[in-house]
JSON list of C-alpha atoms in Angstrom, two decimals:
[
{"chain": "A", "resi": 28, "resn": "UNK", "atom": "CA", "xyz": [7.66, 14.91, -23.65]},
{"chain": "A", "resi": 29, "resn": "UNK", "atom": "CA", "xyz": [8.64, 12.08, -21.34]},
{"chain": "A", "resi": 30, "resn": "UNK", "atom": "CA", "xyz": [6.03, 10.06, -19.46]},
{"chain": "A", "resi": 31, "resn": "UNK", "atom": "CA", "xyz": [6.72, 8.49, -16.06]},
{"chain": "A", "resi": 32, "resn": "UNK", "atom": "CA", "xyz": [4.96, 5.82, -14.01]},
{"chain": "A", "resi": 33, "resn": "UNK", "atom": "CA", "xyz": [5.31, 5.16, -10.30]},
{"chain": "A", "resi": 34, "resn": "UNK", "atom": "CA", "xyz": [7.52, 2.34, -9.14]},
{"chain": "A", "resi": 35, "resn": "UNK", "atom": "CA", "xyz": [8.70, 0.66, -5.96]},
{"chain": "A", "resi": 36, "resn": "UNK", "atom": "CA", "xyz": [12.02, -1.04, -5.19]},
{"chain": "A", "resi": 37, "resn": "UNK", "atom": "CA", "xyz": [10.37, -3.78, -3.18]},
{"chain": "A", "resi": 38, "resn": "UNK", "atom": "CA", "xyz": [7.57, -6.29, -3.10]},
{"chain": "A", "resi": 39, "resn": "UNK", "atom": "CA", "xyz": [6.49, -8.78, -0.45]},
{"chain": "A", "resi": 40, "resn": "UNK", "atom": "CA", "xyz": [6.48, -12.56, -0.65]},
{"chain": "A", "resi": 41, "resn": "UNK", "atom": "CA", "xyz": [3.79, -14.79, 0.82]},
{"chain": "A", "resi": 42, "resn": "UNK", "atom": "CA", "xyz": [4.81, -18.11, 2.34]},
{"chain": "A", "resi": 43, "resn": "UNK", "atom": "CA", "xyz": [2.79, -21.28, 2.30]},
{"chain": "A", "resi": 44, "resn": "UNK", "atom": "CA", "xyz": [1.62, -21.87, 5.91]},
{"chain": "A", "resi": 45, "resn": "UNK", "atom": "CA", "xyz": [2.33, -25.59, 5.66]},
{"chain": "A", "resi": 46, "resn": "UNK", "atom": "CA", "xyz": [5.86, -25.84, 4.31]},
{"chain": "A", "resi": 47, "resn": "UNK", "atom": "CA", "xyz": [6.92, -22.16, 4.70]},
{"chain": "A", "resi": 48, "resn": "UNK", "atom": "CA", "xyz": [8.09, -21.99, 1.05]},
{"chain": "A", "resi": 49, "resn": "UNK", "atom": "CA", "xyz": [7.52, -18.77, -0.88]},
{"chain": "A", "resi": 50, "resn": "UNK", "atom": "CA", "xyz": [4.49, -19.16, -3.10]},
{"chain": "A", "resi": 51, "resn": "UNK", "atom": "CA", "xyz": [3.59, -15.70, -4.33]},
{"chain": "A", "resi": 52, "resn": "UNK", "atom": "CA", "xyz": [4.93, -12.19, -4.83]},
{"chain": "A", "resi": 53, "resn": "UNK", "atom": "CA", "xyz": [2.50, -9.47, -3.73]},
{"chain": "A", "resi": 54, "resn": "UNK", "atom": "CA", "xyz": [2.35, -5.68, -3.55]},
{"chain": "A", "resi": 55, "resn": "UNK", "atom": "CA", "xyz": [4.41, -4.33, -0.65]},
{"chain": "A", "resi": 56, "resn": "UNK", "atom": "CA", "xyz": [2.70, -3.29, 2.56]},
{"chain": "A", "resi": 57, "resn": "UNK", "atom": "CA", "xyz": [5.38, -0.58, 2.92]},
{"chain": "A", "resi": 58, "resn": "UNK", "atom": "CA", "xyz": [6.50, 0.40, -0.61]},
{"chain": "A", "resi": 59, "resn": "UNK", "atom": "CA", "xyz": [9.10, 2.95, 0.51]},
{"chain": "A", "resi": 60, "resn": "UNK", "atom": "CA", "xyz": [9.87, 5.95, -1.70]},
{"chain": "A", "resi": 61, "resn": "UNK", "atom": "CA", "xyz": [7.91, 6.16, -4.95]},
{"chain": "A", "resi": 62, "resn": "UNK", "atom": "CA", "xyz": [10.31, 6.15, -7.90]},
{"chain": "A", "resi": 63, "resn": "UNK", "atom": "CA", "xyz": [9.78, 7.51, -11.40]},
{"chain": "A", "resi": 64, "resn": "UNK", "atom": "CA", "xyz": [9.99, 4.97, -14.22]},
{"chain": "A", "resi": 65, "resn": "UNK", "atom": "CA", "xyz": [10.40, 6.44, -17.71]},
{"chain": "A", "resi": 66, "resn": "UNK", "atom": "CA", "xyz": [7.88, 4.87, -20.08]},
{"chain": "A", "resi": 67, "resn": "UNK", "atom": "CA", "xyz": [9.29, 4.18, -23.57]},
{"chain": "A", "resi": 68, "resn": "UNK", "atom": "CA", "xyz": [7.14, 5.21, -26.53]},
{"chain": "A", "resi": 69, "resn": "UNK", "atom": "CA", "xyz": [6.33, 1.58, -27.41]},
{"chain": "A", "resi": 70, "resn": "UNK", "atom": "CA", "xyz": [4.92, 1.00, -23.89]},
{"chain": "A", "resi": 71, "resn": "UNK", "atom": "CA", "xyz": [2.62, 4.03, -23.67]},
{"chain": "A", "resi": 72, "resn": "UNK", "atom": "CA", "xyz": [-0.54, 1.94, -23.36]},
{"chain": "A", "resi": 73, "resn": "UNK", "atom": "CA", "xyz": [-1.89, 2.38, -19.83]},
{"chain": "A", "resi": 74, "resn": "UNK", "atom": "CA", "xyz": [-1.32, -0.42, -17.35]},
{"chain": "A", "resi": 75, "resn": "UNK", "atom": "CA", "xyz": [-4.53, -1.93, -15.97]},
{"chain": "A", "resi": 76, "resn": "UNK", "atom": "CA", "xyz": [-2.96, -3.14, -12.73]},
{"chain": "A", "resi": 77, "resn": "UNK", "atom": "CA", "xyz": [0.42, -3.10, -10.99]},
{"chain": "A", "resi": 78, "resn": "UNK", "atom": "CA", "xyz": [3.14, -5.30, -12.46]},
{"chain": "A", "resi": 79, "resn": "UNK", "atom": "CA", "xyz": [5.50, -7.19, -10.15]},
{"chain": "A", "resi": 80, "resn": "UNK", "atom": "CA", "xyz": [8.91, -8.03, -11.61]},
{"chain": "A", "resi": 81, "resn": "UNK", "atom": "CA", "xyz": [10.00, -10.90, -9.37]},
{"chain": "A", "resi": 82, "resn": "UNK", "atom": "CA", "xyz": [13.25, -11.68, -11.13]},
{"chain": "A", "resi": 83, "resn": "UNK", "atom": "CA", "xyz": [16.33, -9.47, -11.18]},
{"chain": "A", "resi": 84, "resn": "UNK", "atom": "CA", "xyz": [16.47, -10.07, -14.94]},
{"chain": "A", "resi": 85, "resn": "UNK", "atom": "CA", "xyz": [13.13, -8.27, -15.29]},
{"chain": "A", "resi": 86, "resn": "UNK", "atom": "CA", "xyz": [13.62, -5.32, -12.93]},
{"chain": "A", "resi": 87, "resn": "UNK", "atom": "CA", "xyz": [13.07, -1.90, -14.48]},
{"chain": "A", "resi": 88, "resn": "UNK", "atom": "CA", "xyz": [15.31, 1.04, -13.62]},
{"chain": "A", "resi": 89, "resn": "UNK", "atom": "CA", "xyz": [14.05, 4.20, -11.94]},
{"chain": "A", "resi": 90, "resn": "UNK", "atom": "CA", "xyz": [15.13, 7.59, -13.22]},
{"chain": "A", "resi": 91, "resn": "UNK", "atom": "CA", "xyz": [17.47, 7.79, -10.19]},
{"chain": "A", "resi": 92, "resn": "UNK", "atom": "CA", "xyz": [19.01, 4.41, -11.02]},
{"chain": "A", "resi": 93, "resn": "UNK", "atom": "CA", "xyz": [17.23, 2.39, -8.30]},
{"chain": "A", "resi": 94, "resn": "UNK", "atom": "CA", "xyz": [15.90, -1.05, -9.26]},
{"chain": "A", "resi": 95, "resn": "UNK", "atom": "CA", "xyz": [12.13, -1.06, -9.75]},
{"chain": "A", "resi": 96, "resn": "UNK", "atom": "CA", "xyz": [10.45, -4.30, -8.77]},
{"chain": "A", "resi": 97, "resn": "UNK", "atom": "CA", "xyz": [6.83, -3.07, -8.90]},
{"chain": "A", "resi": 98, "resn": "UNK", "atom": "CA", "xyz": [5.45, -0.73, -11.54]},
{"chain": "A", "resi": 99, "resn": "UNK", "atom": "CA", "xyz": [2.12, 0.96, -10.79]},
{"chain": "A", "resi": 100, "resn": "UNK", "atom": "CA", "xyz": [-0.48, 2.09, -13.35]},
{"chain": "A", "resi": 101, "resn": "UNK", "atom": "CA", "xyz": [-0.37, 5.70, -12.18]},
{"chain": "A", "resi": 102, "resn": "UNK", "atom": "CA", "xyz": [1.66, 8.67, -13.32]},
{"chain": "A", "resi": 103, "resn": "UNK", "atom": "CA", "xyz": [4.59, 9.78, -11.14]},
{"chain": "A", "resi": 104, "resn": "UNK", "atom": "CA", "xyz": [3.85, 12.96, -9.18]},
{"chain": "A", "resi": 105, "resn": "UNK", "atom": "CA", "xyz": [7.04, 14.93, -8.42]},
{"chain": "A", "resi": 106, "resn": "UNK", "atom": "CA", "xyz": [5.13, 17.03, -5.87]},
{"chain": "A", "resi": 107, "resn": "UNK", "atom": "CA", "xyz": [4.12, 14.10, -3.66]},
{"chain": "A", "resi": 108, "resn": "UNK", "atom": "CA", "xyz": [5.73, 13.71, -0.22]},
{"chain": "A", "resi": 109, "resn": "UNK", "atom": "CA", "xyz": [6.34, 10.01, -1.00]},
{"chain": "A", "resi": 110, "resn": "UNK", "atom": "CA", "xyz": [8.25, 10.73, -4.24]},
{"chain": "A", "resi": 111, "resn": "UNK", "atom": "CA", "xyz": [11.93, 9.77, -4.40]},
{"chain": "A", "resi": 112, "resn": "UNK", "atom": "CA", "xyz": [13.81, 13.05, -4.18]},
{"chain": "A", "resi": 113, "resn": "UNK", "atom": "CA", "xyz": [16.54, 11.77, -6.51]},
{"chain": "A", "resi": 114, "resn": "UNK", "atom": "CA", "xyz": [13.88, 11.16, -9.21]},
{"chain": "A", "resi": 115, "resn": "UNK", "atom": "CA", "xyz": [12.14, 14.55, -8.89]},
{"chain": "A", "resi": 116, "resn": "UNK", "atom": "CA", "xyz": [14.81, 16.77, -10.52]},
{"chain": "A", "resi": 117, "resn": "UNK", "atom": "CA", "xyz": [15.33, 14.62, -13.63]},
{"chain": "A", "resi": 118, "resn": "UNK", "atom": "CA", "xyz": [11.55, 14.23, -14.04]},
{"chain": "A", "resi": 119, "resn": "UNK", "atom": "CA", "xyz": [11.02, 17.98, -13.86]},
{"chain": "A", "resi": 120, "resn": "UNK", "atom": "CA", "xyz": [13.73, 18.38, -16.52]},
{"chain": "A", "resi": 121, "resn": "UNK", "atom": "CA", "xyz": [12.12, 15.64, -18.69]},
{"chain": "A", "resi": 122, "resn": "UNK", "atom": "CA", "xyz": [15.11, 13.29, -18.49]},
{"chain": "A", "resi": 123, "resn": "UNK", "atom": "CA", "xyz": [14.70, 9.55, -18.87]},
{"chain": "A", "resi": 124, "resn": "UNK", "atom": "CA", "xyz": [17.42, 8.48, -16.44]},
{"chain": "A", "resi": 125, "resn": "UNK", "atom": "CA", "xyz": [20.89, 9.08, -15.08]},
{"chain": "A", "resi": 126, "resn": "UNK", "atom": "CA", "xyz": [23.53, 9.82, -17.70]},
{"chain": "A", "resi": 127, "resn": "UNK", "atom": "CA", "xyz": [25.79, 6.83, -18.25]},
{"chain": "A", "resi": 128, "resn": "UNK", "atom": "CA", "xyz": [29.53, 7.37, -18.11]},
{"chain": "A", "resi": 129, "resn": "UNK", "atom": "CA", "xyz": [31.40, 5.95, -21.06]},
{"chain": "A", "resi": 130, "resn": "UNK", "atom": "CA", "xyz": [34.45, 3.86, -20.22]},
{"chain": "A", "resi": 131, "resn": "UNK", "atom": "CA", "xyz": [36.74, 6.09, -22.31]},
{"chain": "A", "resi": 132, "resn": "UNK", "atom": "CA", "xyz": [35.74, 9.08, -20.16]},
{"chain": "A", "resi": 133, "resn": "UNK", "atom": "CA", "xyz": [37.93, 7.73, -17.36]},
{"chain": "A", "resi": 134, "resn": "UNK", "atom": "CA", "xyz": [41.43, 6.82, -18.51]},
{"chain": "A", "resi": 135, "resn": "UNK", "atom": "CA", "xyz": [42.47, 5.73, -14.98]},
{"chain": "A", "resi": 136, "resn": "UNK", "atom": "CA", "xyz": [40.38, 2.54, -15.05]},
{"chain": "A", "resi": 137, "resn": "UNK", "atom": "CA", "xyz": [42.03, -0.61, -16.46]}
]
């Protein structure tokens, strides 16, 4: 059975008051829709605190395909009003993400 954590597609950045440079990534004040992030078997240990992925190389992918920049240590609830509606169906079916199209499935592309 698949396990899912909550995720957000955004985080906030704090600026230094002196030079106005970004100094820190923080949890978002307005996280937007809560996405489902499939948790691989080798990562099933519970998170102790939220994890901010502040580089596009580190972003996780939500079940719906959205980039996840913050992963929360709580299980995704498909019945919540804040849940991403595109994530709910695949989670209820136990899917880990959107099916990927293989290149050979579309002969029209070069």
